[in-house]
Amino acid sequence: MAIAITASGARIGWDAFGDEALPPLLLIQGFSAQMVGWRPGFCQRLADEGFRVIRFDNRDVGQSQRYPQGGYALTDFADDTAALLDVLGLESAHIVGQSMGGMIAQLLWQRHPRRVRSLGLIYTAANGNHYVSREATLARMNRPVPKSREEYA
């Protein structure tokens, strides 16, 4: 895994599968999920099909930078994604997002349309009616970290 430092100074943890000469396919995870949720075998299979597969940790997750609670919006995630493409020297990529990652992908397309070659959305929301409230999000973020399998379930 590598750490990209964006023009704004943000640290983003990322890694890749496949030859750099292949078309880039960027995978965006959902709420509080680490990039490792895109399993290595899955990523390698995509790479074997002819893509340079890139996965990364969104802000406040895994190896990426932590921010003050409540200090950002989904648009910031989309801008982080565009900034990661900049650091990697990519003008555009095929984009796949799951769950909240799909919302980020849609905002990336809206805010930076030339960066998106194609868009794949997996169990995501297409409009603001599906978003949870800020209070519900903060309540989830403030839960104690589970320590056992039962607590995770």
PDB file of C-alpha atoms in Angstrom:
ATOM      1  CA  MET A   1       0.000   0.000   0.000  1.00  0.00           C
ATOM      2  CA  ALA A   2       1.134   3.534  -0.752  1.00  0.00           C
ATOM      3  CA  ILE A   3       0.217   6.970   0.582  1.00  0.00           C
ATOM      4  CA  ALA A   4      -0.638   9.712  -1.911  1.00  0.00           C
ATOM      5  CA  ILE A   5      -0.270  13.327  -0.805  1.00  0.00           C
ATOM      6  CA  THR A   6      -2.736  15.538  -2.693  1.00  0.00           C
ATOM      7  CA  ALA A   7      -2.150  19.158  -3.717  1.00  0.00           C
ATOM      8  CA  SER A   8      -4.160  20.211  -0.639  1.00  0.00           C
ATOM      9  CA  GLY A   9      -1.893  18.109   1.599  1.00  0.00           C
ATOM     10  CA  ALA A  10      -4.395  15.304   2.287  1.00  0.00           C
ATOM     11  CA  ARG A  11      -2.983  11.800   2.783  1.00  0.00           C
ATOM     12  CA  ILE A  12      -4.813   9.015   0.921  1.00  0.00           C
ATOM     13  CA  GLY A  13      -3.892   5.349   1.339  1.00  0.00           C
ATOM     14  CA  TRP A  14      -4.144   3.353  -1.897  1.00  0.00           C
ATOM     15  CA  ASP A  15      -2.883   0.328  -3.784  1.00  0.00           C
ATOM     16  CA  ALA A  16      -3.207  -1.144  -7.263  1.00  0.00           C
ATOM     17  CA  PHE A  17      -3.331  -4.361  -9.245  1.00  0.00           C
ATOM     18  CA  GLY A  18      -2.309  -4.853 -12.862  1.00  0.00           C
ATOM     19  CA  ASP A  19      -0.070  -3.170 -15.387  1.00  0.00           C
ATOM     20  CA  GLU A  20       0.116   0.645 -15.312  1.00  0.00           C
ATOM     21  CA  ALA A  21      -0.353   0.680 -19.089  1.00  0.00           C
ATOM     22  CA  LEU A  22      -3.863  -0.816 -18.790  1.00  0.00           C
ATOM     23  CA  PRO A  23      -7.025   1.334 -18.578  1.00  0.00           C
ATOM     24  CA  PRO A  24      -7.485   2.504 -14.954  1.00  0.00           C
ATOM     25  CA  LEU A  25     -10.449   1.227 -12.934  1.00  0.00           C
ATOM     26  CA  LEU A  26     -10.902   3.068  -9.616  1.00  0.00           C
ATOM     27  CA  LEU A  27     -12.904   1.335  -6.862  1.00  0.00           C
ATOM     28  CA  ILE A  28     -14.591   3.530  -4.217  1.00  0.00           C
ATOM     29  CA  GLN A  29     -15.696   1.961  -0.933  1.00  0.00           C
ATOM     30  CA  GLY A  30     -18.764   2.874   1.100  1.00  0.00           C
ATOM     31  CA  PHE A  31     -19.299   4.460   4.505  1.00  0.00           C
ATOM     32  CA  SER A  32     -16.510   3.619   6.955  1.00  0.00           C
ATOM     33  CA  ALA A  33     -15.306   0.659   4.825  1.00  0.00           C
ATOM     34  CA  GLN A  34     -11.623   0.167   4.112  1.00  0.00           C
ATOM     35  CA  MET A  35     -10.257  -0.486   0.640  1.00  0.00           C
ATOM     36  CA  VAL A  36      -9.509  -4.075   1.670  1.00  0.00           C
ATOM     37  CA  GLY A  37     -13.259  -4.665   1.349  1.00  0.00           C
ATOM     38  CA  TRP A  38     -12.461  -4.881  -2.361  1.00  0.00           C
ATOM     39  CA  ARG A  39     -10.868  -8.305  -1.930  1.00  0.00           C
ATOM     40  CA  PRO A  40      -7.479  -8.946  -3.561  1.00  0.00           C
ATOM     41  CA  GLY A  41      -8.822 -11.900  -5.565  1.00  0.00           C
ATOM     42  CA  PHE A  42     -11.605  -9.736  -6.993  1.00  0.00           C
ATOM     43  CA  CYS A  43      -9.174  -6.940  -7.839  1.00  0.00           C
ATOM     44  CA  GLN A  44      -6.754  -9.390  -9.461  1.00  0.00           C
ATOM     45  CA  ARG A  45      -9.562 -10.886 -11.530  1.00  0.00           C
ATOM     46  CA  LEU A  46     -10.422  -7.405 -12.848  1.00  0.00           C
ATOM     47  CA  ALA A  47      -6.734  -6.828 -13.566  1.00  0.00           C
ATOM     48  CA  ASP A  48      -6.581 -10.146 -15.423  1.00  0.00           C
ATOM     49  CA  GLU A  49      -9.466  -8.885 -17.566  1.00  0.00           C
ATOM     50  CA  GLY A  50      -7.387  -5.919 -18.716  1.00  0.00           C
ATOM     51  CA  PHE A  51      -7.623  -3.144 -16.121  1.00  0.00           C
ATOM     52  CA  ARG A  52      -5.220  -1.336 -13.821  1.00  0.00           C
ATOM     53  CA  VAL A  53      -7.322  -1.674 -10.653  1.00  0.00           C
ATOM     54  CA  ILE A  54      -6.881   1.020  -8.017  1.00  0.00           C
ATOM     55  CA  ARG A  55      -8.531   0.908  -4.600  1.00  0.00           C
ATOM     56  CA  PHE A  56      -8.149   3.461  -1.810  1.00  0.00           C
ATOM     57  CA  ASP A  57      -9.271   4.409   1.676  1.00  0.00           C
ATOM     58  CA  ASN A  58     -11.629   7.377   1.878  1.00  0.00           C
ATOM     59  CA  ARG A  59     -10.816  10.079   4.408  1.00  0.00           C
ATOM     60  CA  ASP A  60     -11.194   8.990   8.055  1.00  0.00           C
ATOM     61  CA  VAL A  61     -10.797   5.327   7.069  1.00  0.00           C
ATOM     62  CA  GLY A  62      -7.881   2.893   7.126  1.00  0.00           C
ATOM     63  CA  GLN A  63      -4.587   4.470   6.104  1.00  0.00           C
ATOM     64  CA  SER A  64      -6.064   7.777   4.951  1.00  0.00           C
ATOM     65  CA  GLN A  65      -6.036  11.049   6.847  1.00  0.00           C
ATOM     66  CA  ARG A  66      -8.344  11.669   9.809  1.00  0.00           C
ATOM     67  CA  TYR A  67     -10.409  14.862   9.958  1.00  0.00           C
ATOM     68  CA  PRO A  68     -12.318  16.635  12.742  1.00  0.00           C
ATOM     69  CA  GLN A  69     -15.729  15.054  13.196  1.00  0.00           C
ATOM     70  CA  GLY A  70     -18.416  16.635  11.050  1.00  0.00           C
ATOM     71  CA  GLY A  71     -15.904  18.770   9.193  1.00  0.00           C
ATOM     72  CA  TYR A  72     -16.690  17.692   5.617  1.00  0.00           C
ATOM     73  CA  ALA A  73     -19.361  16.666   3.106  1.00  0.00           C
ATOM     74  CA  LEU A  74     -19.731  14.025   0.378  1.00  0.00           C
ATOM     75  CA  THR A  75     -18.490  16.577  -2.142  1.00  0.00           C
ATOM     76  CA  ASP A  76     -15.163  16.579  -0.284  1.00  0.00           C
ATOM     77  CA  PHE A  77     -14.902  12.809  -0.848  1.00  0.00           C
ATOM     78  CA  ALA A  78     -15.474  13.368  -4.581  1.00  0.00           C
ATOM     79  CA  ASP A  79     -12.796  16.066  -4.648  1.00  0.00           C
ATOM     80  CA  ASP A  80     -10.416  13.740  -2.757  1.00  0.00           C
ATOM     81  CA  THR A  81     -11.002  11.129  -5.467  1.00  0.00           C
ATOM     82  CA  ALA A  82     -10.212  13.633  -8.228  1.00  0.00           C
ATOM     83  CA  ALA A  83      -7.097  14.688  -6.290  1.00  0.00           C
ATOM     84  CA  LEU A  84      -5.978  11.044  -6.072  1.00  0.00           C
ATOM     85  CA  LEU A  85      -6.324  10.761  -9.861  1.00  0.00           C
ATOM     86  CA  ASP A  86      -4.112  13.864 -10.120  1.00  0.00           C
ATOM     87  CA  VAL A  87      -1.417  12.352  -7.899  1.00  0.00           C
ATOM     88  CA  LEU A  88      -1.506   9.119  -9.908  1.00  0.00           C
ATOM     89  CA  GLY A  89      -1.152  11.081 -13.148  1.00  0.00           C
ATOM     90  CA  LEU A  90      -4.507   9.906 -14.506  1.00  0.00           C
ATOM     91  CA  GLU A  91      -6.700  12.221 -16.562  1.00  0.00           C
ATOM     92  CA  SER A  92      -9.650   9.852 -16.171  1.00  0.00           C
ATOM     93  CA  ALA A  93     -10.626   6.367 -15.032  1.00  0.00           C
ATOM     94  CA  HIS A  94     -13.472   3.903 -15.093  1.00  0.00           C
ATOM     95  CA  ILE A  95     -15.163   4.469 -11.724  1.00  0.00           C
ATOM     96  CA  VAL A  96     -16.998   1.878  -9.599  1.00  0.00           C
ATOM     97  CA  GLY A  97     -18.567   2.788  -6.272  1.00  0.00           C
ATOM     98  CA  GLN A  98     -20.492   0.723  -3.794  1.00  0.00           C
ATOM     99  CA  SER A  99     -22.934   2.058  -1.213  1.00  0.00           C
ATOM    100  CA  MET A 100     -21.748   5.537  -0.158  1.00  0.00           C
ATOM    101  CA  GLY A 101     -18.898   5.025  -2.626  1.00  0.00           C
ATOM    102  CA  GLY A 102     -21.542   5.067  -5.336  1.00  0.00           C
ATOM    103  CA  MET A 103     -22.771   8.438  -4.098  1.00  0.00           C
ATOM    104  CA  ILE A 104     -19.174   9.676  -4.145  1.00  0.00           C
ATOM    105  CA  ALA A 105     -18.803   8.324  -7.692  1.00  0.00           C
ATOM    106  CA  GLN A 106     -21.923  10.203  -8.810  1.00  0.00           C
ATOM    107  CA  LEU A 107     -20.625  13.419  -7.277  1.00  0.00           C
ATOM    108  CA  LEU A 108     -17.243  12.852  -8.935  1.00  0.00           C
ATOM    109  CA  TRP A 109     -19.046  12.597 -12.285  1.00  0.00           C
ATOM    110  CA  GLN A 110     -21.087  15.725 -11.490  1.00  0.00           C
ATOM    111  CA  ARG A 111     -18.160  17.845 -10.248  1.00  0.00           C
ATOM    112  CA  HIS A 112     -15.377  16.454 -12.469  1.00  0.00           C
ATOM    113  CA  PRO A 113     -17.136  14.879 -15.482  1.00  0.00           C
ATOM    114  CA  ARG A 114     -14.006  14.611 -17.669  1.00  0.00           C
ATOM    115  CA  ARG A 115     -12.394  12.391 -15.018  1.00  0.00           C
ATOM    116  CA  VAL A 116     -15.038   9.634 -15.438  1.00  0.00           C
ATOM    117  CA  ARG A 117     -14.721   7.236 -18.412  1.00  0.00           C
ATOM    118  CA  SER A 118     -17.603   5.070 -17.231  1.00  0.00           C
ATOM    119  CA  LEU A 119     -19.595   4.757 -14.028  1.00  0.00           C
ATOM    120  CA  GLY A 120     -20.569   1.541 -12.229  1.00  0.00           C
ATOM    121  CA  LEU A 121     -22.845   1.858  -9.184  1.00  0.00           C
ATOM    122  CA  ILE A 122     -23.413  -0.986  -6.731  1.00  0.00           C
ATOM    123  CA  TYR A 123     -26.254  -0.730  -4.143  1.00  0.00           C
ATOM    124  CA  THR A 124     -26.123   3.020  -3.906  1.00  0.00           C
ATOM    125  CA  ALA A 125     -28.474   5.998  -3.705  1.00  0.00           C
ATOM    126  CA  ALA A 126     -29.338   8.123  -6.720  1.00  0.00           C
ATOM    127  CA  ASN A 127     -30.705  11.135  -4.849  1.00  0.00           C
ATOM    128  CA  GLY A 128     -30.715  12.926  -1.510  1.00  0.00           C
ATOM    129  CA  ASN A 129     -33.897  11.199  -0.291  1.00  0.00           C
ATOM    130  CA  HIS A 130     -31.792   8.162   0.606  1.00  0.00           C
ATOM    131  CA  TYR A 131     -29.248   9.975   2.766  1.00  0.00           C
ATOM    132  CA  VAL A 132     -29.394   9.505   6.510  1.00  0.00           C
ATOM    133  CA  SER A 133     -29.484  12.573   8.685  1.00  0.00           C
ATOM    134  CA  ARG A 134     -26.331  14.178  10.008  1.00  0.00           C
ATOM    135  CA  GLU A 135     -27.401  13.217  13.536  1.00  0.00           C
ATOM    136  CA  ALA A 136     -27.829   9.545  12.574  1.00  0.00           C
ATOM    137  CA  THR A 137     -24.434   9.542  10.875  1.00  0.00           C
ATOM    138  CA  LEU A 138     -22.727  11.115  13.904  1.00  0.00           C
ATOM    139  CA  ALA A 139     -24.474   8.659  16.240  1.00  0.00           C
ATOM    140  CA  ARG A 140     -23.123   5.742  14.178  1.00  0.00           C
ATOM    141  CA  MET A 141     -19.635   7.228  14.137  1.00  0.00           C
ATOM    142  CA  ASN A 142     -19.691   7.660  17.924  1.00  0.00           C
ATOM    143  CA  ARG A 143     -20.507   4.019  18.673  1.00  0.00           C
ATOM    144  CA  PRO A 144     -17.810   2.140  20.561  1.00  0.00           C
ATOM    145  CA  VAL A 145     -15.490   0.099  18.358  1.00  0.00           C
ATOM    146  CA  PRO A 146     -16.622  -3.545  18.400  1.00  0.00           C
ATOM    147  CA  LYS A 147     -14.135  -5.937  19.967  1.00  0.00           C
ATOM    148  CA  SER A 148     -15.743  -9.322  19.381  1.00  0.00           C
ATOM    149  CA  ARG A 149     -17.463 -11.125  16.530  1.00  0.00           C
ATOM    150  CA  GLU A 150     -20.796 -10.822  18.361  1.00  0.00           C
ATOM    151  CA  GLU A 151     -20.407  -7.053  18.759  1.00  0.00           C
ATOM    152  CA  TYR A 152     -19.653  -6.709  15.032  1.00  0.00           C
ATOM    153  CA  ALA A 153     -22.784  -8.718  14.183  1.00  0.00           C
TER     154      ALA A 153
END
